[in-house]
CSV table of C-alpha atoms in Angstrom, one decimal:
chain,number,residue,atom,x,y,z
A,1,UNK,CA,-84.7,66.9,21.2
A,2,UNK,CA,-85.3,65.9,24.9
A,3,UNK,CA,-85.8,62.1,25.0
A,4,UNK,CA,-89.0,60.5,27.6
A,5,UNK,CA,-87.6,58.9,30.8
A,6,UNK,CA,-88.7,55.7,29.0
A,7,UNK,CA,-86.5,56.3,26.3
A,8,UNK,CA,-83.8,57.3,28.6
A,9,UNK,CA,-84.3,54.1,30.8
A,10,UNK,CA,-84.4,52.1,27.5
A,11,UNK,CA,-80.9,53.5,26.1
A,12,UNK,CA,-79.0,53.4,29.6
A,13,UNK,CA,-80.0,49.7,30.2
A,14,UNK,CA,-79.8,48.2,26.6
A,15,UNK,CA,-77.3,50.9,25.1
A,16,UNK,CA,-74.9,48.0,23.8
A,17,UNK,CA,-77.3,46.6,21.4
A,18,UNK,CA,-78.6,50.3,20.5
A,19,UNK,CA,-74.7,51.0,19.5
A,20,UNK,CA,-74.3,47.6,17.7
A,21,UNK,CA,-77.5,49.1,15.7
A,22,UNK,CA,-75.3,52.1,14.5
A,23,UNK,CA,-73.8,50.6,11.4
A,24,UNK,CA,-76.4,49.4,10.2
A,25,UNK,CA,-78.1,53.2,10.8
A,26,UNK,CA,-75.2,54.5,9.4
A,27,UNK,CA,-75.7,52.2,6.3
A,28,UNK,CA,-78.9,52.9,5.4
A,29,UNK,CA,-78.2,56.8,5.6
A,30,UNK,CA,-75.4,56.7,3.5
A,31,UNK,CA,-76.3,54.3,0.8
A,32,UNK,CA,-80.3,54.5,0.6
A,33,UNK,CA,-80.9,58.2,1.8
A,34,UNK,CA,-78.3,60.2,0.9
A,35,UNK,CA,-79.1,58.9,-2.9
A,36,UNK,CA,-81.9,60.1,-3.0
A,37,UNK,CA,-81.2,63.6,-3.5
A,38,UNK,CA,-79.7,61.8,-7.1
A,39,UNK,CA,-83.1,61.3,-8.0
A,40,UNK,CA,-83.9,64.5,-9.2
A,41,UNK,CA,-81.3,64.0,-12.4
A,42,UNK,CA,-84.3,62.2,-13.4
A,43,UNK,CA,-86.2,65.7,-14.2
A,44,UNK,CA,-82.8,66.8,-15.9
A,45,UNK,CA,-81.0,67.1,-18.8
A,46,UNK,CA,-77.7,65.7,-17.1
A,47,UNK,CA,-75.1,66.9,-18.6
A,48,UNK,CA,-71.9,65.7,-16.8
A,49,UNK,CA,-69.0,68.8,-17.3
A,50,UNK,CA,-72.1,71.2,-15.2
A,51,UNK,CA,-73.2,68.4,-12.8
A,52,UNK,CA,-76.7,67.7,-11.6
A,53,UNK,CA,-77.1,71.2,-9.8
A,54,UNK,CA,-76.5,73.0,-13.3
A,55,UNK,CA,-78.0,70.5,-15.7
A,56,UNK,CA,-81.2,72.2,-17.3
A,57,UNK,CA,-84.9,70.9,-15.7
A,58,UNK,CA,-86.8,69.1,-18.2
A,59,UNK,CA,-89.6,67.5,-16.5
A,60,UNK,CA,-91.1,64.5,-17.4
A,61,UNK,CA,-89.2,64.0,-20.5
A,62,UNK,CA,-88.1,61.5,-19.8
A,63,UNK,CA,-90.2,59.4,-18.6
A,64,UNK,CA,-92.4,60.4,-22.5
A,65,UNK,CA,-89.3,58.9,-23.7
A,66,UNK,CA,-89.5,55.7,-22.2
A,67,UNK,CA,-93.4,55.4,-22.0
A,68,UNK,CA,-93.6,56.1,-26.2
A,69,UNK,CA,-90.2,54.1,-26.5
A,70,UNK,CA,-90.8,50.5,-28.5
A,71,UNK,CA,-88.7,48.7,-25.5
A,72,UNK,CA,-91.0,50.1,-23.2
A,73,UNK,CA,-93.9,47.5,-22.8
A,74,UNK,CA,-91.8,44.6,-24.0
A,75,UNK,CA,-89.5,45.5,-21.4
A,76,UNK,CA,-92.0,45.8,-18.6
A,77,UNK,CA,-93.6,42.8,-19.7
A,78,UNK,CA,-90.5,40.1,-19.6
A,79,UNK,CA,-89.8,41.6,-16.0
A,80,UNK,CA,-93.4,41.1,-15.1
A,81,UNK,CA,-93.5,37.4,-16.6
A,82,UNK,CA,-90.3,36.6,-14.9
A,83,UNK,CA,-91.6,38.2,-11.7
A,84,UNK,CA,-94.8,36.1,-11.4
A,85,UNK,CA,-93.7,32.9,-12.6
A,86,UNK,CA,-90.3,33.5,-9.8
A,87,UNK,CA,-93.4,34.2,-7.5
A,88,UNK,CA,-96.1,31.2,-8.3
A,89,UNK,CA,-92.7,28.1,-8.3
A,90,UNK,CA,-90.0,29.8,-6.6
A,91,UNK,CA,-91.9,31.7,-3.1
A,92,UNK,CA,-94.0,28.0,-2.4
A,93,UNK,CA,-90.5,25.9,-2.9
A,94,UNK,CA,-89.2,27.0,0.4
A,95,UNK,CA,-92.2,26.3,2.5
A,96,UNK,CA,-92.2,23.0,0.8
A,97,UNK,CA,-88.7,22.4,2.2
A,98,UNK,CA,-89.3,23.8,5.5
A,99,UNK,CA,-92.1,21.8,6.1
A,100,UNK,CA,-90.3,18.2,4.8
A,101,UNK,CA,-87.0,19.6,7.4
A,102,UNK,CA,-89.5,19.6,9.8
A,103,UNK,CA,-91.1,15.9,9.9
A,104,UNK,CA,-87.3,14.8,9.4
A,105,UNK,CA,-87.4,12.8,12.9
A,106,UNK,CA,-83.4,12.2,12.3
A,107,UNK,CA,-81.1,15.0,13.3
A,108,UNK,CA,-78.8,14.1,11.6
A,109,UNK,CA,-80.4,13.2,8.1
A,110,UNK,CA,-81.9,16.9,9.1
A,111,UNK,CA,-78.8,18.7,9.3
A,112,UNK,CA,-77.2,17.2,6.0
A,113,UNK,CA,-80.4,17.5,3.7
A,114,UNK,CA,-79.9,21.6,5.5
A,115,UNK,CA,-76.3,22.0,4.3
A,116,UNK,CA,-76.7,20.7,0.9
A,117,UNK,CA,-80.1,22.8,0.2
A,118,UNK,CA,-78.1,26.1,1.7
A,119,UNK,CA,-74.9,25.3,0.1
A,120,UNK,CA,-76.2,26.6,-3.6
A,121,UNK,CA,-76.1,30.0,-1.9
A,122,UNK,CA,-73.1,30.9,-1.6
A,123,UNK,CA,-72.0,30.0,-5.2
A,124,UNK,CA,-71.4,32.9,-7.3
A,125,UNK,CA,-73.6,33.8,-9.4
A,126,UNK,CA,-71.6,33.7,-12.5
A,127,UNK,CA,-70.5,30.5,-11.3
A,128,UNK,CA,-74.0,29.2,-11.3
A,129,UNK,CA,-74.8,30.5,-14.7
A,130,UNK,CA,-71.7,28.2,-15.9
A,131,UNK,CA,-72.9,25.3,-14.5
A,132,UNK,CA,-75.8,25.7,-16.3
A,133,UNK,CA,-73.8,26.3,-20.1
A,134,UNK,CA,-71.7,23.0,-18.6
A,135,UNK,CA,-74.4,20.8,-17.7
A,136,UNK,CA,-76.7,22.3,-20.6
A,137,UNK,CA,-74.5,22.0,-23.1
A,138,UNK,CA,-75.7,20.9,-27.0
A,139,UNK,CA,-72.5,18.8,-27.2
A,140,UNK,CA,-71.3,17.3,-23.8
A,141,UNK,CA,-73.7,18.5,-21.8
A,142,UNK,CA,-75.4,16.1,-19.2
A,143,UNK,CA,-79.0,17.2,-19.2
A,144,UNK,CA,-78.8,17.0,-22.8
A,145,UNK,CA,-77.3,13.4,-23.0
A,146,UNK,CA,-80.6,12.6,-20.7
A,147,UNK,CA,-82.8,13.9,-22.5
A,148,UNK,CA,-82.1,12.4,-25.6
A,149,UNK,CA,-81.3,8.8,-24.1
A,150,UNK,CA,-84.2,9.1,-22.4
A,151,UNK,CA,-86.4,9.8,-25.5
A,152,UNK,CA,-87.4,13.2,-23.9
A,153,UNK,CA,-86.1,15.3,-27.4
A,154,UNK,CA,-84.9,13.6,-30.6
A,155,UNK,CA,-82.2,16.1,-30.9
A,156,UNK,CA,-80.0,18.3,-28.0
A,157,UNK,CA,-82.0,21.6,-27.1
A,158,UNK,CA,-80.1,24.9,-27.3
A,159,UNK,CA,-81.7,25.8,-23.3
A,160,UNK,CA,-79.6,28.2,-22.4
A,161,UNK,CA,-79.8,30.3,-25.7
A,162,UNK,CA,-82.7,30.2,-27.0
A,163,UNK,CA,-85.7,32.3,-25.9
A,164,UNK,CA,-88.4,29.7,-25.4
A,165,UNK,CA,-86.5,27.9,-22.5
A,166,UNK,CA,-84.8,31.0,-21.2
A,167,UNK,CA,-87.5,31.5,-18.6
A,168,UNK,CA,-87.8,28.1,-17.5
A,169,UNK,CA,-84.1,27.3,-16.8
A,170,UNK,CA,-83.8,31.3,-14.9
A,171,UNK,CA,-86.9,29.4,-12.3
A,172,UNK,CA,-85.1,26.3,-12.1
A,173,UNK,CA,-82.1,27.7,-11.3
A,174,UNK,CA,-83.5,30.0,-8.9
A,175,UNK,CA,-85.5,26.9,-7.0
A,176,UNK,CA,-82.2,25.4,-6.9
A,177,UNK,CA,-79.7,28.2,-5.7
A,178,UNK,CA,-82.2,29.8,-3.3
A,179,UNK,CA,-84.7,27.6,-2.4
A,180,UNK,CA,-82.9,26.2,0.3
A,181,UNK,CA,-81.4,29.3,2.1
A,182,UNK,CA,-84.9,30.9,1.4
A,183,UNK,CA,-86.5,27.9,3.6
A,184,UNK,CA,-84.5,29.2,6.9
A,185,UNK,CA,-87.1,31.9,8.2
A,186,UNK,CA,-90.1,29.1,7.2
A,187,UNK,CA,-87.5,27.1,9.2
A,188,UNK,CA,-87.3,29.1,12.2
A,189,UNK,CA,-90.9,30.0,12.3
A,190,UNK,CA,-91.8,26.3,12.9
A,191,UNK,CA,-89.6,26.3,15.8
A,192,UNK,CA,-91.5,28.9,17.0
A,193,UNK,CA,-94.3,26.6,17.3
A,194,UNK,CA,-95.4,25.5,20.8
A,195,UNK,CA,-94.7,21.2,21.4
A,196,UNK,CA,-97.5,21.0,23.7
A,197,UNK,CA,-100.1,22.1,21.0
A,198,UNK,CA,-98.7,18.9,18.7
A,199,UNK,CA,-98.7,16.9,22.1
A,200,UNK,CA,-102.1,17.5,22.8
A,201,UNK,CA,-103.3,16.5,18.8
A,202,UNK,CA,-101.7,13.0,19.4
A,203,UNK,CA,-103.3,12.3,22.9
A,204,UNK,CA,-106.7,13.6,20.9
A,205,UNK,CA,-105.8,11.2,18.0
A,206,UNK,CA,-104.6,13.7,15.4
A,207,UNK,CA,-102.5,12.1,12.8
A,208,UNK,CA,-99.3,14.1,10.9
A,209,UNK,CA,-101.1,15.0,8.2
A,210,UNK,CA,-103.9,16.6,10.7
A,211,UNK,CA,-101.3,18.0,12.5
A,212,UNK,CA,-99.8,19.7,9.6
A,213,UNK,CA,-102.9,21.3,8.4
A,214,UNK,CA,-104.2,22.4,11.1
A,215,UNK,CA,-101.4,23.6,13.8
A,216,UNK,CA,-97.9,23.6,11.3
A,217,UNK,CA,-99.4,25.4,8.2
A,218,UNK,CA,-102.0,27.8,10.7
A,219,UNK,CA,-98.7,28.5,12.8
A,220,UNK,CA,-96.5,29.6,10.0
A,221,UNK,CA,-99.5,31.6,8.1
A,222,UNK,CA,-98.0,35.1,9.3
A,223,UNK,CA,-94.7,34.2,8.1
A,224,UNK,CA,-95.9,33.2,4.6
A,225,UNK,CA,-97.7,36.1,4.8
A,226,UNK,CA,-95.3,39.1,5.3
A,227,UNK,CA,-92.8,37.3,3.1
A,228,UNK,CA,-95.3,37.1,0.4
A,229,UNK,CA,-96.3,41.1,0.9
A,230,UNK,CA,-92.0,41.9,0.4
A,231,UNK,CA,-92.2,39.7,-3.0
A,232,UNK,CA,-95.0,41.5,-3.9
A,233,UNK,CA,-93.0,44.6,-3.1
A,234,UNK,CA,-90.1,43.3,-5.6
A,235,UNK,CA,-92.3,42.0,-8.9
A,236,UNK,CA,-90.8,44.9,-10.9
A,237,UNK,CA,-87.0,44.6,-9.2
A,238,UNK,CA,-86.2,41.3,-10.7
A,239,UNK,CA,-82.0,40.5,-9.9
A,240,UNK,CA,-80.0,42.1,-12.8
A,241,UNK,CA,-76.7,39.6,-12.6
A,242,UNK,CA,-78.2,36.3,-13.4
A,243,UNK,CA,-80.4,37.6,-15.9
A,244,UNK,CA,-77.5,39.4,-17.7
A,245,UNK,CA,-75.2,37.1,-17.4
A,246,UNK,CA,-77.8,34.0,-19.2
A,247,UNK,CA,-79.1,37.1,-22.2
A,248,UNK,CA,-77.9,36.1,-25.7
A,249,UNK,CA,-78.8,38.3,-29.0
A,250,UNK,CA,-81.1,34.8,-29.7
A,251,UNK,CA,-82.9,35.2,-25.8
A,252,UNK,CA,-83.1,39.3,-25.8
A,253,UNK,CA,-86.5,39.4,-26.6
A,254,UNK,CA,-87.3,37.3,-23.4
A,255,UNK,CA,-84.8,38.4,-21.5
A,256,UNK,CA,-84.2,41.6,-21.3
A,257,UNK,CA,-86.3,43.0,-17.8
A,258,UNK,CA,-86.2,46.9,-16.8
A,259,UNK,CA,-83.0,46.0,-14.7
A,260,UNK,CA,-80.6,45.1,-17.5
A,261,UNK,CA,-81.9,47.7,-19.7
A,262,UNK,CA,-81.6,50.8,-17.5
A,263,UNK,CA,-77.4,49.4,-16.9
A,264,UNK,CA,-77.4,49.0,-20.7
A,265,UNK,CA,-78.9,52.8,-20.9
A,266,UNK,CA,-77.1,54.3,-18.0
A,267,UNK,CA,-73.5,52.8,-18.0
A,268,UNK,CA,-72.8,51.5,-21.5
A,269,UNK,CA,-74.8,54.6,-23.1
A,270,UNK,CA,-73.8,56.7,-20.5
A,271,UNK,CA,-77.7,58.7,-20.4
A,272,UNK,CA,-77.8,59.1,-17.0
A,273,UNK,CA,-80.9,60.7,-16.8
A,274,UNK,CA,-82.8,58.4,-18.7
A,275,UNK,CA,-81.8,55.6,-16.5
A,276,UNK,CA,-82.7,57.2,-13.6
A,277,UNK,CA,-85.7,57.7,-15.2
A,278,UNK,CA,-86.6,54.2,-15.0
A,279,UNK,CA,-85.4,53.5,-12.4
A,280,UNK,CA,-87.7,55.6,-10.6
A,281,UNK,CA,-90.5,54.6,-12.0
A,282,UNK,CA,-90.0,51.0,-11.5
A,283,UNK,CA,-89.2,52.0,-7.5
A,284,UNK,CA,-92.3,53.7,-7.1
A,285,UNK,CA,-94.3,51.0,-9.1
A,286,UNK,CA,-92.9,48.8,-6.1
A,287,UNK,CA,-94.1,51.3,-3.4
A,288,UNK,CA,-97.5,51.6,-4.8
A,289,UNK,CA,-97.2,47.6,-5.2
A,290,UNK,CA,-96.1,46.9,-1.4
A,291,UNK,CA,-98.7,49.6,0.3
A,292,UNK,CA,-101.4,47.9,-2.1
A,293,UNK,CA,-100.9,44.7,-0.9
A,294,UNK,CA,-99.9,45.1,2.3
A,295,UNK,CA,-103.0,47.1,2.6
A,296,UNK,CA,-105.0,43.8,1.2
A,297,UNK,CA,-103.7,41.4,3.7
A,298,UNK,CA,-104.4,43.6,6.5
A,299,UNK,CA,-108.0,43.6,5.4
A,300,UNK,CA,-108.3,39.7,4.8
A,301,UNK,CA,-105.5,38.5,7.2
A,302,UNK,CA,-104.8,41.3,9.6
A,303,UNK,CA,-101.2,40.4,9.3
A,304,UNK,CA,-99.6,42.8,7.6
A,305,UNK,CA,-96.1,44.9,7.7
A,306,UNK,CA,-97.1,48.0,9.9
């Protein structure tokens, strides 16, 4: 393929950052798009001593299987409940924390209130979710011991095994580990903002609050908006490790989401092709999702991804 002379020009001038770009080229090709060609197991009855090439076609078998299967719907709907309610507390959090950052007037007050949101981060998962069992605990446990003192519960609550708080204590955790490192884009786009607009409000009179409403919250609206379109895109790919990791046999019926069940199906039942199954079915759910609203917010917005 014979590239333009702009193309040329583009790759002679800037061809350091096109070969830094490589790995990450390289990354995608191997790990998203080479994979795919795995997909087709999905249409199979895998059987591992032929391989997928030899395994017979079978069509949409099984996807009947899982559409007529009784942990079908309740499976969909716990990943949809924990989707929405991560979406309504946990997307709004960040912009919330952005926007105190930003009317910090002390740099340095700034910068600590930074590293102690981010630092939740880069705690292990599993670590987080032992926290939790710590500070959750019926016996020791410190939220417990405030509840009760406080005359919140007349006895300790079982939160982290029982199904009625499970969902409540995955969002709370989530605001805490995330929220913080979430707030960085919101973060930079307010940095993005031009001084001389919030210059011009105070000579005109404009107080903070008018200047967040109508130049800080207008300025970041793009932001909020493509981030919102990629949640959309994720409702049905909620994380599988902290939602594994908090499941008890006394939370399952809340807890288990279309994640953990197709690693329960795939690797500890070893039905290959029913997992991949549903897993397809929950990527293209997510495709149709994204183009849907992506489509919607270029219509009422025009911001959109492409």
């Amino acid at each position: 393929m014979k590239l333009s002379a702009s193309w040329r020009k583009a790759l002679a001038k800037y061809w350091q950052l096109y070969l830094l770009l490589l790995p990450v080229i390289a990354y995608y090709i191997i790990f998203k798009y080479v994979p795919m060609f795995g997909v087709q197991i999905a249409f199979r009855d895998y059987k591992l001593r032929v391989g997928m090439w030899g395994s017979e076609w079978v069509g949409f078998k099984h996807f009947i299987r899982f559409f007529t299967s009784p942990n079908c719907w309740p499976t969909i709907s716990n990943t949809l409940w924990l989707s929405f309610l991560s979406l309504i507390f946990c997307f709004p959090f960040p912009i919330f924390l952005a926007l105190v950052f930003n009317e910090l007037r002390s740099p340095r007050l700034k910068k600590t209130m930074q590293t102690i949101t981010y630092a939740p981060h880069f705690i292990s998962t599993i670590v987080v979710v032992a926290m939790l069992m710590a500070m959750c605990s019926t016996s020791t446990g410190i939220v417990n011991t405030l509840l009760v003192n406080l005359g919140l519960a007349k006895e300790p609550l079982y939160l982290m095994g029982s199904g009625r708080y499970f969902r409540m204590m995955y969002i709370i955790s989530g605001i805490w580990q995330n929220a913080g490192w979430n707030a960085i884009i919101f973060i930079s786009a307010l940095a993005a903002i031009d001084q001389e607009i919030y210059e011009a409000a105070r000579v005109d009179g404009a107080s903070r609050l008018q200047q967040l409403f109508y130049i800080t919250l207008p300025g970041i609206v793009p932001t909020i908006v493509i981030m919102l379109i990629l949640e959309c895109g994720r409702v049905l790919n909620i994380g599988f490790e902290k939602v594994y990791v908090m499941q008890t046999d006394l939370n399952l019926a809340v807890s288990e989401v279309i994640s953990t069940y197709t690693y329960k199906i795939g690797l500890e039942r070893l039905e290959y092709d029913y997992a991949t199954a549903i897993g397809l079915f929950n990527s293209v759910i997510s495709f149709i999702l994204l183009i849907t609203v992506n489509s919607i917010s270029k219509k009422l917005t025009e911001t959109s991804l492409w």
